[in-house]
Amino acid sequence: MTTPSLEQIALLLGIVGLGCFAWPIVMRLSGKGRAEELGSGKSLRSPLWWAGFLLTIAAIFLQRIASQQGG
């Protein structure tokens, strides 16, 4: 793959990852999320949150690979 395409994929993964991170927070703030007790340890750690975490990690690694190939 070329460096620009790796950078674009990394940017896309980063945006999707950020969306996955932010969605449970936005839903909770709007009052539409699940009402879980504070301090339960599960308040925002949904499967969507974990997907956002993994996508963000993948984006960081792809960005590093792209910067090493281009530089």
Short mmCIF file of N, CA and C in Angstrom, two decimals:
data_model
loop_
_atom_site.label_atom_id
_atom_site.label_comp_id
_atom_site.label_asym_id
_atom_site.label_seq_id
_atom_site.Cartn_x
_atom_site.Cartn_y
_atom_site.Cartn_z
N MET A 1 0.84 -1.19 0.00
CA MET A 1 0.00 0.00 0.00
C MET A 1 0.88 1.24 0.00
N THR A 2 0.37 2.27 -0.57
CA THR A 2 1.13 3.52 -0.60
C THR A 2 0.93 4.28 0.70
N THR A 3 1.83 5.19 0.95
CA THR A 3 1.77 5.97 2.19
C THR A 3 0.48 6.79 2.30
N PRO A 4 0.05 7.50 1.23
CA PRO A 4 -1.21 8.26 1.38
C PRO A 4 -2.42 7.38 1.69
N SER A 5 -2.47 6.18 1.10
CA SER A 5 -3.64 5.33 1.39
C SER A 5 -3.59 4.81 2.83
N LEU A 6 -2.39 4.51 3.35
CA LEU A 6 -2.29 4.11 4.75
C LEU A 6 -2.71 5.24 5.67
N GLU A 7 -2.31 6.45 5.33
CA GLU A 7 -2.69 7.60 6.15
C GLU A 7 -4.20 7.82 6.13
N GLN A 8 -4.81 7.62 4.96
CA GLN A 8 -6.26 7.79 4.86
C GLN A 8 -7.00 6.72 5.66
N ILE A 9 -6.51 5.48 5.59
CA ILE A 9 -7.13 4.40 6.37
C ILE A 9 -6.97 4.68 7.86
N ALA A 10 -5.78 5.15 8.26
CA ALA A 10 -5.55 5.47 9.67
C ALA A 10 -6.48 6.59 10.13
N LEU A 11 -6.67 7.60 9.29
CA LEU A 11 -7.58 8.70 9.63
C LEU A 11 -9.02 8.20 9.76
N LEU A 12 -9.43 7.36 8.84
CA LEU A 12 -10.79 6.81 8.89
C LEU A 12 -10.99 5.98 10.15
N LEU A 13 -10.01 5.11 10.48
CA LEU A 13 -10.12 4.31 11.69
C LEU A 13 -10.14 5.19 12.94
N GLY A 14 -9.36 6.26 12.92
CA GLY A 14 -9.34 7.18 14.06
C GLY A 14 -10.68 7.87 14.25
N ILE A 15 -11.31 8.29 13.16
CA ILE A 15 -12.61 8.95 13.24
C ILE A 15 -13.68 7.99 13.73
N VAL A 16 -13.68 6.78 13.18
CA VAL A 16 -14.66 5.77 13.62
C VAL A 16 -14.43 5.40 15.09
N GLY A 17 -13.16 5.27 15.47
CA GLY A 17 -12.83 4.95 16.86
C GLY A 17 -13.30 6.04 17.81
N LEU A 18 -13.08 7.29 17.42
CA LEU A 18 -13.54 8.41 18.24
C LEU A 18 -15.06 8.41 18.36
N GLY A 19 -15.73 8.10 17.26
CA GLY A 19 -17.19 8.01 17.30
C GLY A 19 -17.67 6.93 18.25
N CYS A 20 -16.98 5.79 18.23
CA CYS A 20 -17.34 4.69 19.14
C CYS A 20 -17.10 5.07 20.60
N PHE A 21 -16.02 5.83 20.84
CA PHE A 21 -15.75 6.31 22.20
C PHE A 21 -16.84 7.29 22.64
N ALA A 22 -17.20 8.20 21.76
CA ALA A 22 -18.07 9.31 22.14
C ALA A 22 -19.55 8.91 22.21
N TRP A 23 -19.98 7.91 21.45
CA TRP A 23 -21.40 7.58 21.38
C TRP A 23 -22.01 7.24 22.74
N PRO A 24 -21.39 6.36 23.55
CA PRO A 24 -21.99 6.09 24.87
C PRO A 24 -22.06 7.33 25.76
N ILE A 25 -21.07 8.20 25.64
CA ILE A 25 -21.07 9.42 26.44
C ILE A 25 -22.20 10.35 26.00
N VAL A 26 -22.35 10.51 24.68
CA VAL A 26 -23.41 11.37 24.16
C VAL A 26 -24.78 10.82 24.55
N MET A 27 -24.96 9.51 24.43
CA MET A 27 -26.25 8.91 24.79
C MET A 27 -26.54 9.07 26.28
N ARG A 28 -25.51 8.95 27.10
CA ARG A 28 -25.73 9.09 28.55
C ARG A 28 -26.06 10.53 28.91
N LEU A 29 -25.36 11.48 28.28
CA LEU A 29 -25.63 12.88 28.58
C LEU A 29 -27.01 13.32 28.09
N SER A 30 -27.48 12.72 27.00
CA SER A 30 -28.80 13.08 26.50
C SER A 30 -29.92 12.39 27.26
N GLY A 31 -29.56 11.46 28.16
CA GLY A 31 -30.57 10.78 28.96
C GLY A 31 -31.15 9.55 28.31
N LYS A 32 -30.62 9.17 27.14
CA LYS A 32 -31.16 8.00 26.43
C LYS A 32 -30.37 6.74 26.69
N GLY A 33 -29.24 6.86 27.35
CA GLY A 33 -28.41 5.69 27.64
C GLY A 33 -28.93 4.92 28.82
N ARG A 34 -28.31 3.77 29.06
CA ARG A 34 -28.70 2.97 30.21
C ARG A 34 -28.31 3.69 31.49
N ALA A 35 -29.21 3.68 32.42
CA ALA A 35 -28.94 4.32 33.71
C ALA A 35 -28.27 3.29 34.62
N GLU A 36 -26.97 3.39 34.73
CA GLU A 36 -26.23 2.49 35.61
C GLU A 36 -25.72 3.29 36.79
N GLU A 37 -25.60 2.62 37.89
CA GLU A 37 -25.18 3.30 39.10
C GLU A 37 -23.75 3.80 38.96
N LEU A 38 -23.53 4.98 39.51
CA LEU A 38 -22.19 5.52 39.49
C LEU A 38 -21.29 4.68 40.38
N GLY A 39 -20.07 4.48 39.94
CA GLY A 39 -19.13 3.69 40.70
C GLY A 39 -19.27 2.20 40.50
N SER A 40 -20.13 1.78 39.59
CA SER A 40 -20.31 0.34 39.36
C SER A 40 -19.16 -0.25 38.56
N GLY A 41 -18.37 0.61 37.91
CA GLY A 41 -17.24 0.13 37.13
C GLY A 41 -17.61 -0.24 35.71
N LYS A 42 -18.92 -0.23 35.38
CA LYS A 42 -19.36 -0.60 34.05
C LYS A 42 -20.07 0.57 33.36
N SER A 43 -19.91 1.77 33.86
CA SER A 43 -20.73 2.87 33.40
C SER A 43 -20.56 3.18 31.91
N LEU A 44 -19.33 3.17 31.40
CA LEU A 44 -19.14 3.50 30.00
C LEU A 44 -18.35 2.43 29.26
N ARG A 45 -18.08 1.30 29.88
CA ARG A 45 -17.25 0.27 29.25
C ARG A 45 -18.12 -0.72 28.47
N SER A 46 -18.84 -0.23 27.51
CA SER A 46 -19.69 -1.08 26.68
C SER A 46 -18.85 -1.72 25.58
N PRO A 47 -19.41 -2.69 24.87
CA PRO A 47 -18.68 -3.26 23.73
C PRO A 47 -18.33 -2.20 22.68
N LEU A 48 -19.18 -1.20 22.53
CA LEU A 48 -18.90 -0.12 21.59
C LEU A 48 -17.68 0.67 22.03
N TRP A 49 -17.54 0.88 23.34
CA TRP A 49 -16.37 1.58 23.86
C TRP A 49 -15.11 0.79 23.55
N TRP A 50 -15.14 -0.52 23.76
CA TRP A 50 -13.98 -1.36 23.48
C TRP A 50 -13.65 -1.38 21.99
N ALA A 51 -14.68 -1.37 21.14
CA ALA A 51 -14.44 -1.30 19.69
C ALA A 51 -13.73 0.01 19.35
N GLY A 52 -14.16 1.10 19.96
CA GLY A 52 -13.49 2.39 19.73
C GLY A 52 -12.06 2.37 20.19
N PHE A 53 -11.81 1.73 21.31
CA PHE A 53 -10.45 1.61 21.84
C PHE A 53 -9.56 0.85 20.86
N LEU A 54 -10.04 -0.30 20.38
CA LEU A 54 -9.24 -1.11 19.45
C LEU A 54 -9.04 -0.42 18.11
N LEU A 55 -10.06 0.27 17.60
CA LEU A 55 -9.92 0.99 16.34
C LEU A 55 -8.93 2.14 16.47
N THR A 56 -8.93 2.81 17.61
CA THR A 56 -7.99 3.90 17.82
C THR A 56 -6.56 3.37 17.90
N ILE A 57 -6.35 2.25 18.57
CA ILE A 57 -5.02 1.63 18.63
C ILE A 57 -4.56 1.24 17.23
N ALA A 58 -5.45 0.65 16.43
CA ALA A 58 -5.10 0.27 15.06
C ALA A 58 -4.74 1.49 14.23
N ALA A 59 -5.47 2.58 14.42
CA ALA A 59 -5.17 3.82 13.68
C ALA A 59 -3.79 4.36 14.05
N ILE A 60 -3.44 4.30 15.31
CA ILE A 60 -2.13 4.78 15.75
C ILE A 60 -1.02 3.96 15.11
N PHE A 61 -1.17 2.63 15.10
CA PHE A 61 -0.14 1.79 14.51
C PHE A 61 -0.05 2.00 13.00
N LEU A 62 -1.18 2.13 12.32
CA LEU A 62 -1.14 2.39 10.88
C LEU A 62 -0.47 3.73 10.57
N GLN A 63 -0.74 4.72 11.39
CA GLN A 63 -0.12 6.03 11.19
C GLN A 63 1.39 5.94 11.37
N ARG A 64 1.84 5.16 12.34
CA ARG A 64 3.29 4.97 12.54
C ARG A 64 3.92 4.26 11.35
N ILE A 65 3.26 3.25 10.84
CA ILE A 65 3.78 2.53 9.67
C ILE A 65 3.86 3.48 8.47
N ALA A 66 2.81 4.28 8.27
CA ALA A 66 2.80 5.21 7.15
C ALA A 66 3.90 6.25 7.27
N SER A 67 4.15 6.72 8.49
CA SER A 67 5.19 7.75 8.67
C SER A 67 6.58 7.15 8.45
N GLN A 68 6.78 5.89 8.80
CA GLN A 68 8.07 5.24 8.58
C GLN A 68 8.31 4.98 7.10
N GLN A 69 7.27 4.66 6.35
CA GLN A 69 7.42 4.41 4.92
C GLN A 69 7.64 5.70 4.14
N GLY A 70 7.00 6.76 4.60
CA GLY A 70 7.10 8.03 3.88
C GLY A 70 8.33 8.84 4.22
N GLY A 71 8.94 8.57 5.35
CA GLY A 71 10.03 9.43 5.81
C GLY A 71 11.36 8.88 5.55
#
